[in-house]
Short mmCIF file of C-alpha atoms and ligand atoms in Angstrom, two decimals:
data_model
loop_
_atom_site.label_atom_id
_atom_site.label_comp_id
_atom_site.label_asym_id
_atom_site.label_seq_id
_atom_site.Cartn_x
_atom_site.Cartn_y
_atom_site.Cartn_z
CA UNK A 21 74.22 -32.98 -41.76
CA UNK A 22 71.48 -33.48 -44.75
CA UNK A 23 70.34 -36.93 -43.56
CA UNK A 24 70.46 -39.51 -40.40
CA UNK A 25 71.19 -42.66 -41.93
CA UNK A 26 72.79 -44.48 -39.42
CA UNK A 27 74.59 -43.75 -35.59
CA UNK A 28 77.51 -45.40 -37.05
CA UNK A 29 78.53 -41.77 -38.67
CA UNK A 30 77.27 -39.87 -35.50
CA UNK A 31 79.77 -38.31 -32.91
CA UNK A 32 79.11 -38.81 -29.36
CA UNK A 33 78.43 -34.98 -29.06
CA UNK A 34 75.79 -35.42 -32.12
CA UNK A 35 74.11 -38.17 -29.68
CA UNK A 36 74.23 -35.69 -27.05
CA UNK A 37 72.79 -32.85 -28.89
CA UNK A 38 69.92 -35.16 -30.39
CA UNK A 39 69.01 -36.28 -26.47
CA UNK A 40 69.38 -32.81 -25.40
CA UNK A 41 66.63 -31.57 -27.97
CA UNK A 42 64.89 -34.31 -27.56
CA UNK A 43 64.53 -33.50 -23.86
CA UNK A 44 63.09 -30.12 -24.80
CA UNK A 45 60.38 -31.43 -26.86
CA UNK A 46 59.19 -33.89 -24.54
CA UNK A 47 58.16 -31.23 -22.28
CA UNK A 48 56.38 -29.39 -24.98
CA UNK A 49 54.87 -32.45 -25.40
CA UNK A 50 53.51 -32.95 -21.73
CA UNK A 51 51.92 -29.16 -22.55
CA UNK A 52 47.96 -29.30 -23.34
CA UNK A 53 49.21 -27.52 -26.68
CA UNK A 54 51.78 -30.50 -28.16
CA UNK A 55 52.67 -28.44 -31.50
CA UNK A 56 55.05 -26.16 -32.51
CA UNK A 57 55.12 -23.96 -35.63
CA UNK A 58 58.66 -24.61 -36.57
CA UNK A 59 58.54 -26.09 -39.17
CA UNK A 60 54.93 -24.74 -40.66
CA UNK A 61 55.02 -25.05 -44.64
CA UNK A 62 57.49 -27.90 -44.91
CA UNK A 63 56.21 -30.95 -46.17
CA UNK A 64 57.45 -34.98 -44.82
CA UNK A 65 57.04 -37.92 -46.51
CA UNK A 66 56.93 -41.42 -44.84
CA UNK A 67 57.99 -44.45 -46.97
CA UNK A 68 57.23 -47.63 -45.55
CA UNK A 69 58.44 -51.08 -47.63
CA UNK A 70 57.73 -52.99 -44.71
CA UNK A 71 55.52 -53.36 -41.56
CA UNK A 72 56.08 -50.84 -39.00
CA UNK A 73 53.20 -50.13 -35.50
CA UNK A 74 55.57 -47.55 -33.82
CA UNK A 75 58.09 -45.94 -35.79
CA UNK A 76 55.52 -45.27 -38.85
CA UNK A 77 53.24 -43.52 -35.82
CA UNK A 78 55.89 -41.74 -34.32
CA UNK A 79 57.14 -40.36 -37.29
CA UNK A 80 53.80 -39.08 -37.92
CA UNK A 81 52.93 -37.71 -35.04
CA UNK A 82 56.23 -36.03 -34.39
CA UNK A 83 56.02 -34.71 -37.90
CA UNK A 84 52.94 -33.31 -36.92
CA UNK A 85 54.01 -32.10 -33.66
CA UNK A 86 56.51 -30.11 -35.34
CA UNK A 87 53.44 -28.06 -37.76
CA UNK A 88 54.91 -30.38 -40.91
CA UNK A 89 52.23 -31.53 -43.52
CA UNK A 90 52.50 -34.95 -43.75
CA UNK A 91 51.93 -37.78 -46.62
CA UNK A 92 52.16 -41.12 -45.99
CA UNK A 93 53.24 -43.53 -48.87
CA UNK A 94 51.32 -47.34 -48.68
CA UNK A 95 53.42 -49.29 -50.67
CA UNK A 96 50.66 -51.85 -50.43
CA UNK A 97 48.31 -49.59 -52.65
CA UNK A 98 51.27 -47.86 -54.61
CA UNK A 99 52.53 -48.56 -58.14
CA UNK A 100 55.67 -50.39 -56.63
CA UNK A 101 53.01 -53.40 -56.62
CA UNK A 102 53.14 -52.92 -60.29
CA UNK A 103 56.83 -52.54 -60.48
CA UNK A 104 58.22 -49.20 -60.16
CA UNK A 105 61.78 -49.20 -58.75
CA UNK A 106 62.65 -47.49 -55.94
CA UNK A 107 64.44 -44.49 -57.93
CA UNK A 108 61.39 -43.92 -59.84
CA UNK A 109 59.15 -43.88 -57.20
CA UNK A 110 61.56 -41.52 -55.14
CA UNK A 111 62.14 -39.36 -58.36
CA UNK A 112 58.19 -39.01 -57.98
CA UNK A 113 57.91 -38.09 -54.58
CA UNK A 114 60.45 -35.68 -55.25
CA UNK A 115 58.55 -33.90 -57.82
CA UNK A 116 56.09 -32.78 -55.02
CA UNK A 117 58.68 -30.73 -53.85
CA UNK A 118 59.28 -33.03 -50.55
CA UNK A 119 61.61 -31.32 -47.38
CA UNK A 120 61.73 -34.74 -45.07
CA UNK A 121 62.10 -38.37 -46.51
CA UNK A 122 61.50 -41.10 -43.97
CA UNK A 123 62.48 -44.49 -45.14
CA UNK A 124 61.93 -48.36 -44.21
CA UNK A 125 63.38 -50.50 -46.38
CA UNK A 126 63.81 -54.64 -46.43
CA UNK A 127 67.40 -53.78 -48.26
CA UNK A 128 70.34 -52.71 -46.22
CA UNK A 129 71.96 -49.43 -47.72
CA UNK A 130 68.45 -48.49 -49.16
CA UNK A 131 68.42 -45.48 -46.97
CA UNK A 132 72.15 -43.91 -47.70
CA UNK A 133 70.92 -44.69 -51.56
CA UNK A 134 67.98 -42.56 -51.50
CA UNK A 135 70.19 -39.83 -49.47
CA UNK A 136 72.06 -40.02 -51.99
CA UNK A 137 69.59 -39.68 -54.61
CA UNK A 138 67.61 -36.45 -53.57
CA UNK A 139 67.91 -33.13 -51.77
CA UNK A 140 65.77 -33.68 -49.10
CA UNK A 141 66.44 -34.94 -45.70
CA UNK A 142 66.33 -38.63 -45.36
CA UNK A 143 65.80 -40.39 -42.05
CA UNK A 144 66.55 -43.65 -41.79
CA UNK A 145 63.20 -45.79 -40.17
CA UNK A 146 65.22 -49.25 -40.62
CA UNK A 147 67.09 -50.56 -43.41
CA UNK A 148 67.39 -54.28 -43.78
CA UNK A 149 69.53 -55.75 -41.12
CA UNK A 150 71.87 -52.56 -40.96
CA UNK A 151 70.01 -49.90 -38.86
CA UNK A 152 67.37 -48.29 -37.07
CA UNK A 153 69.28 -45.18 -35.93
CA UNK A 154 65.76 -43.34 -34.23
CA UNK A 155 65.31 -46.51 -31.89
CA UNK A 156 69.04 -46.11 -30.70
CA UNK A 157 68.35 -42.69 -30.20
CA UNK A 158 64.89 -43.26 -27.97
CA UNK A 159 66.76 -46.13 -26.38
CA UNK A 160 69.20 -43.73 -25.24
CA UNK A 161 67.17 -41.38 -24.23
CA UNK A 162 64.53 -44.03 -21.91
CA UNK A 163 68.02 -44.77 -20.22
CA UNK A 164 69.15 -41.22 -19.39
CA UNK A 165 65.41 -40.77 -18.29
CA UNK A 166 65.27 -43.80 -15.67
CA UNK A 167 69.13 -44.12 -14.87
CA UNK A 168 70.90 -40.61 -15.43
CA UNK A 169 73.43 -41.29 -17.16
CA UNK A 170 75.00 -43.88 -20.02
CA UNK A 171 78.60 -43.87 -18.99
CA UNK A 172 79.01 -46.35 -16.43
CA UNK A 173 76.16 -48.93 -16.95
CA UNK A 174 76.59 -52.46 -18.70
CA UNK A 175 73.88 -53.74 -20.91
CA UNK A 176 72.90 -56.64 -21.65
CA UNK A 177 71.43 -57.00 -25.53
CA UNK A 178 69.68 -60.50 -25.41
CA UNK A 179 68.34 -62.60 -28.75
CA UNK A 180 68.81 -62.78 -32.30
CA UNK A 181 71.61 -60.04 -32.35
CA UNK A 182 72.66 -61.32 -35.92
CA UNK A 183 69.53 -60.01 -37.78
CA UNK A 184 68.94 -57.46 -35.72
CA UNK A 185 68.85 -53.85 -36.99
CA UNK A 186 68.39 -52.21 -33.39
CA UNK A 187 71.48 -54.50 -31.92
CA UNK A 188 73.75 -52.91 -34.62
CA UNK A 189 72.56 -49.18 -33.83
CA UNK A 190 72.43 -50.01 -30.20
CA UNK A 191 75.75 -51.03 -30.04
CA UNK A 192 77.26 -47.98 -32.58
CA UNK A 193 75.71 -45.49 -29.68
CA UNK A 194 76.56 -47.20 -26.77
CA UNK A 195 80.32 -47.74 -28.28
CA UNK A 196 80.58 -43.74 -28.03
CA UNK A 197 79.99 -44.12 -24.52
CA UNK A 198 81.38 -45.65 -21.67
CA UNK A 199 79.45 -48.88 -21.57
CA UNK A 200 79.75 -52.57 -20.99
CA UNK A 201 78.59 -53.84 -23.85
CA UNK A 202 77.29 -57.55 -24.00
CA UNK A 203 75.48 -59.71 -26.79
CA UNK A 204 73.50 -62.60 -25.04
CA UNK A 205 71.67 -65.80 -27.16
CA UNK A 206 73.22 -68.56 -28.64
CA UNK A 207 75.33 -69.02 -30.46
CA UNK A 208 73.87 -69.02 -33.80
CA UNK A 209 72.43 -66.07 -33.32
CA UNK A 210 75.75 -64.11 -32.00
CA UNK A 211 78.43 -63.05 -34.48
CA UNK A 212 81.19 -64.81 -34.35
CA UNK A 213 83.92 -62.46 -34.54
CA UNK A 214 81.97 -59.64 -32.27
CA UNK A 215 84.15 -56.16 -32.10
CA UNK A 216 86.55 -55.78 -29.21
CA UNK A 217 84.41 -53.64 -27.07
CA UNK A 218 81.70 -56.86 -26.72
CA UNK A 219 81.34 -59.53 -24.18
CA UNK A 220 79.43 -62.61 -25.56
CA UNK A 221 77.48 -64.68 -23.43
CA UNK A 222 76.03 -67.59 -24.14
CA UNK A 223 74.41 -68.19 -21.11
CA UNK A 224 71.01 -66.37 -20.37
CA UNK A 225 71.48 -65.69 -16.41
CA UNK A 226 75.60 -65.01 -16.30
CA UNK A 227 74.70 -62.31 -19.20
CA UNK A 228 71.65 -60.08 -17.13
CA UNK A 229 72.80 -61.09 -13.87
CA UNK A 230 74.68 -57.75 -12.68
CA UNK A 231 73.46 -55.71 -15.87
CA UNK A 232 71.75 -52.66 -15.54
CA UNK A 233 69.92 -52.74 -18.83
CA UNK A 234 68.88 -55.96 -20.03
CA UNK A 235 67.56 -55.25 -23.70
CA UNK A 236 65.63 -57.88 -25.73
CA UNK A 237 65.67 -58.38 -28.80
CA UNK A 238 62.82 -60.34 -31.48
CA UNK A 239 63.45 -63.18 -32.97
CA UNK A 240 63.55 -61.88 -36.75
CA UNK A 241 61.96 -64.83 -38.38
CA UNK A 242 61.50 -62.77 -41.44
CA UNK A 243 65.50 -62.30 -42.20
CA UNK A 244 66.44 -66.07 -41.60
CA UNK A 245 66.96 -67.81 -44.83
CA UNK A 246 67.50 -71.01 -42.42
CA UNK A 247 67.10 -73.01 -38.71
CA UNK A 248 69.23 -70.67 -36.36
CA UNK A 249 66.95 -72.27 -33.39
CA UNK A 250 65.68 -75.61 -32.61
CA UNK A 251 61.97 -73.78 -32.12
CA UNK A 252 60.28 -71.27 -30.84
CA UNK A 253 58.83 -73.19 -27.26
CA UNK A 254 62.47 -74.38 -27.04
CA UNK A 255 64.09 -70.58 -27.68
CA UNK A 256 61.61 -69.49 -24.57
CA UNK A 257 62.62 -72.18 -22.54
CA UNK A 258 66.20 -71.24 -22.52
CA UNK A 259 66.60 -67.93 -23.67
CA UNK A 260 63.12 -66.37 -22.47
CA UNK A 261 63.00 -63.68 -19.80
CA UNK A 262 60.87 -65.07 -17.62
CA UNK A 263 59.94 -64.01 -14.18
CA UNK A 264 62.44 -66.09 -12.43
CA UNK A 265 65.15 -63.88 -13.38
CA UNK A 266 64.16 -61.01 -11.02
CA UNK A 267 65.26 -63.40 -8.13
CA UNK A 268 68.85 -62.96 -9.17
CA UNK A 269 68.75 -59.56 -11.73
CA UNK A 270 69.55 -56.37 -10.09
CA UNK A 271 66.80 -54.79 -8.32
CA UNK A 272 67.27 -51.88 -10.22
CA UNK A 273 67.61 -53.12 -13.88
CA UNK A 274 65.25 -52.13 -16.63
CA UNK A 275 63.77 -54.44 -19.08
CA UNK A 276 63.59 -53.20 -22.65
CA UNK A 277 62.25 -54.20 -25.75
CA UNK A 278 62.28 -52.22 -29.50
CA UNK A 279 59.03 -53.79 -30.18
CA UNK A 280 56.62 -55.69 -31.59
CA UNK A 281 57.53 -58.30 -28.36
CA UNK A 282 56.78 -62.39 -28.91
CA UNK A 283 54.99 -62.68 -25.68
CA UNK A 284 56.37 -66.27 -24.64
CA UNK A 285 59.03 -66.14 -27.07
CA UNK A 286 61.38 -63.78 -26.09
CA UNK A 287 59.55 -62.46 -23.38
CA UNK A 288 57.31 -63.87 -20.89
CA UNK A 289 53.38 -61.90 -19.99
CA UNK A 290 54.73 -61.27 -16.31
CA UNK A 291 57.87 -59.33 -17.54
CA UNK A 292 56.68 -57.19 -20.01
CA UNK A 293 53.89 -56.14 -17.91
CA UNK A 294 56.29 -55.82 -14.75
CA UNK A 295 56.91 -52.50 -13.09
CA UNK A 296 60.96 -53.14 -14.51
CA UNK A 297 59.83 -52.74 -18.08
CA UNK A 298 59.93 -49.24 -19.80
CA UNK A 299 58.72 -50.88 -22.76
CA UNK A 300 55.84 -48.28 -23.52
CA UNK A 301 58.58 -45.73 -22.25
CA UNK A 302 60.35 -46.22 -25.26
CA UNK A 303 57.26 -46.03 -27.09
CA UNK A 304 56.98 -42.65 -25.83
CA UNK A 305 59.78 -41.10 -26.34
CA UNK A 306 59.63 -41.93 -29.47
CA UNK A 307 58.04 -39.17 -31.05
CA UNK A 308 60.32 -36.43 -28.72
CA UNK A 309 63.50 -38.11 -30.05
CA UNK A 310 62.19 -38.19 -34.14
CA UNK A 311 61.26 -34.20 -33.47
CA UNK A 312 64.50 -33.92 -32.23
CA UNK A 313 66.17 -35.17 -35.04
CA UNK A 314 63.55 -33.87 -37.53
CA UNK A 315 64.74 -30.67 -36.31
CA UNK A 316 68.46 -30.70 -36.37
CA UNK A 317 68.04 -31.92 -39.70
CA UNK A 318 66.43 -28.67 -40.49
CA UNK A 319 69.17 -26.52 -39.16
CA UNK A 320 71.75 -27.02 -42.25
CA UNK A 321 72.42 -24.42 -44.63
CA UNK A 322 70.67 -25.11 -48.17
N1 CP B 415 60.67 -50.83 -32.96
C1 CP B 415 60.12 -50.83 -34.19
O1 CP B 415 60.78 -50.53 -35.18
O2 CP B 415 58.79 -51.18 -34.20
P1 CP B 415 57.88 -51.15 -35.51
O3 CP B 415 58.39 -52.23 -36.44
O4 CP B 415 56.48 -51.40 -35.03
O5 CP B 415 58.03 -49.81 -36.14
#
């Protein structure tokens, strides 16, 4: 495979071989020397049309982890502020000789259309509301690390699952496996025809009540073109986890979050700061899980 551009393409044995290596590098990465030369004389390129915290500094660091010299492409500062398309500026990059292109984009498909566009390996850091295959992946991974195992568990994916690139490559990943899959929120911002393997709930505490993951989701103010919610104090009030819900969630359920979190929108202070979140555990294993697929990106013939 030349690119990752979404889990939707991935087999559940491609999942499993991305966690597996992924394992390996975190415990190079708990070594005082975090680097390896694999990939020594390669260069990566990180594109970022929109805001990222985590997955533009995981990238990097992984990247760098893995001995790759690394450019990173402001788009604030760029010549896309004075028009260049995206083909021209990609056509440019490419000129530099680039092995690794990782992409945010605001459009959905902008990823596969670079991919498709160049003969260097494109990663896909979020495209529009389609995916975010990396977060999937070190979503996956934080589970195997705290529960063991993915088969088995039901999960409970809570918010604005509508708008929500992470929801879609969530659910893609945890379709391969054998998971109880549920979308929690209201109804606006549920689909309304979900796929078969989905449970919708549209009531917060008969959604997490007996799951074992209960995954939150941001409200994605910046993809709504109109009022899915009455407002935001009213969307915590109903649908924020709040730390009443650990009289009746499991004991043993995990909070998640893809980041950045609305503190006392989606998620309350007392929650995200609660020994039940593995919040900054995802954080983490972020850069293990972008080596990881880095890597097996590199293994193709050329
Ligand atoms: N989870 C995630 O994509 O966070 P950033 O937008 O900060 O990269």
């Amino acid at each position: 495979m030349k690119d990752l551009v979404g889990i939707k393409e991935l087999s559940r044995q491609d999942i499993e071989e991305i966690l597996n290596t992924a394992k390996a590098f975190k415990e190079v990465l708990q070594r005082d020397i975090k680097k390896v030369p694999t990939l020594r004389g390669k260069t990566a390129i990180n594109l970022f049309f929109e805001p990222s915290t985590r997955t533009r500094t995981s990238f990097e660091l992984a990247e760098k982890r893995l001995s790759l010299d690394v450019l990173n492409f402001s788009v604030s500062t760029s010549s896309v502020v004075k028009g260049e398309t995206l083909y021209d500026t990609l056509k440019t990059i490419e000129a530099y000789n680039v092995d690794y292109i990782v992409i945010r984009h605001s459009c959905s498909g902008a990823a596969k259309f670079v991919a498709s566009h160049t003969p260097a390996s494109v990663v896909n850091a979020g495209d529009g509301t389609n995916e975010h295959p990396t977060q999937a992946l070190l979503d996956a991974f934080s589970i195997l690390e705290v529960k063991g195992r993915l088969d088995g568990l039901k999960i409970a994916i809570v918010g604005d699952i509508i708008h929500s690139r992470v929801a879609r490559s969530n659910l893609y990943l945890l379709s391969k496996f054998d998971t109880e899959i549920r979308f929690v929120g209201p109804p606006t911002l549920l689909p309304e025809q979900p796929p078969d393997n989905v449970k919708l709930f549209y009531d917060l505490k008969s959604g997490i009540k007996d799951a074992d993951i209960i995954m939150l989701l941001r409200i994605q103010l910046e993809r709504q073109n109109a009022a899915f919610i009455p407002s935001l104090k009213e969307y915590f009030h109903v649908w924020g986890l709040k730390k009443e819900a650990f009289s009746y969630i499991k004991d043993d359920a995990i909070i998640m979050h893809p980041g950045p979190m609305n503190r006392g929108v989606e998620i309350s202070t007392e929650v995200a700061d609660s020994p039940r979140s593995v919040i900054l555990r995802q954080v983490t294993n972020g850069i293990a899980t972008r080596m990881a697929v880095i890597y097996l990106l590199t293994q193709r013939e050329v």
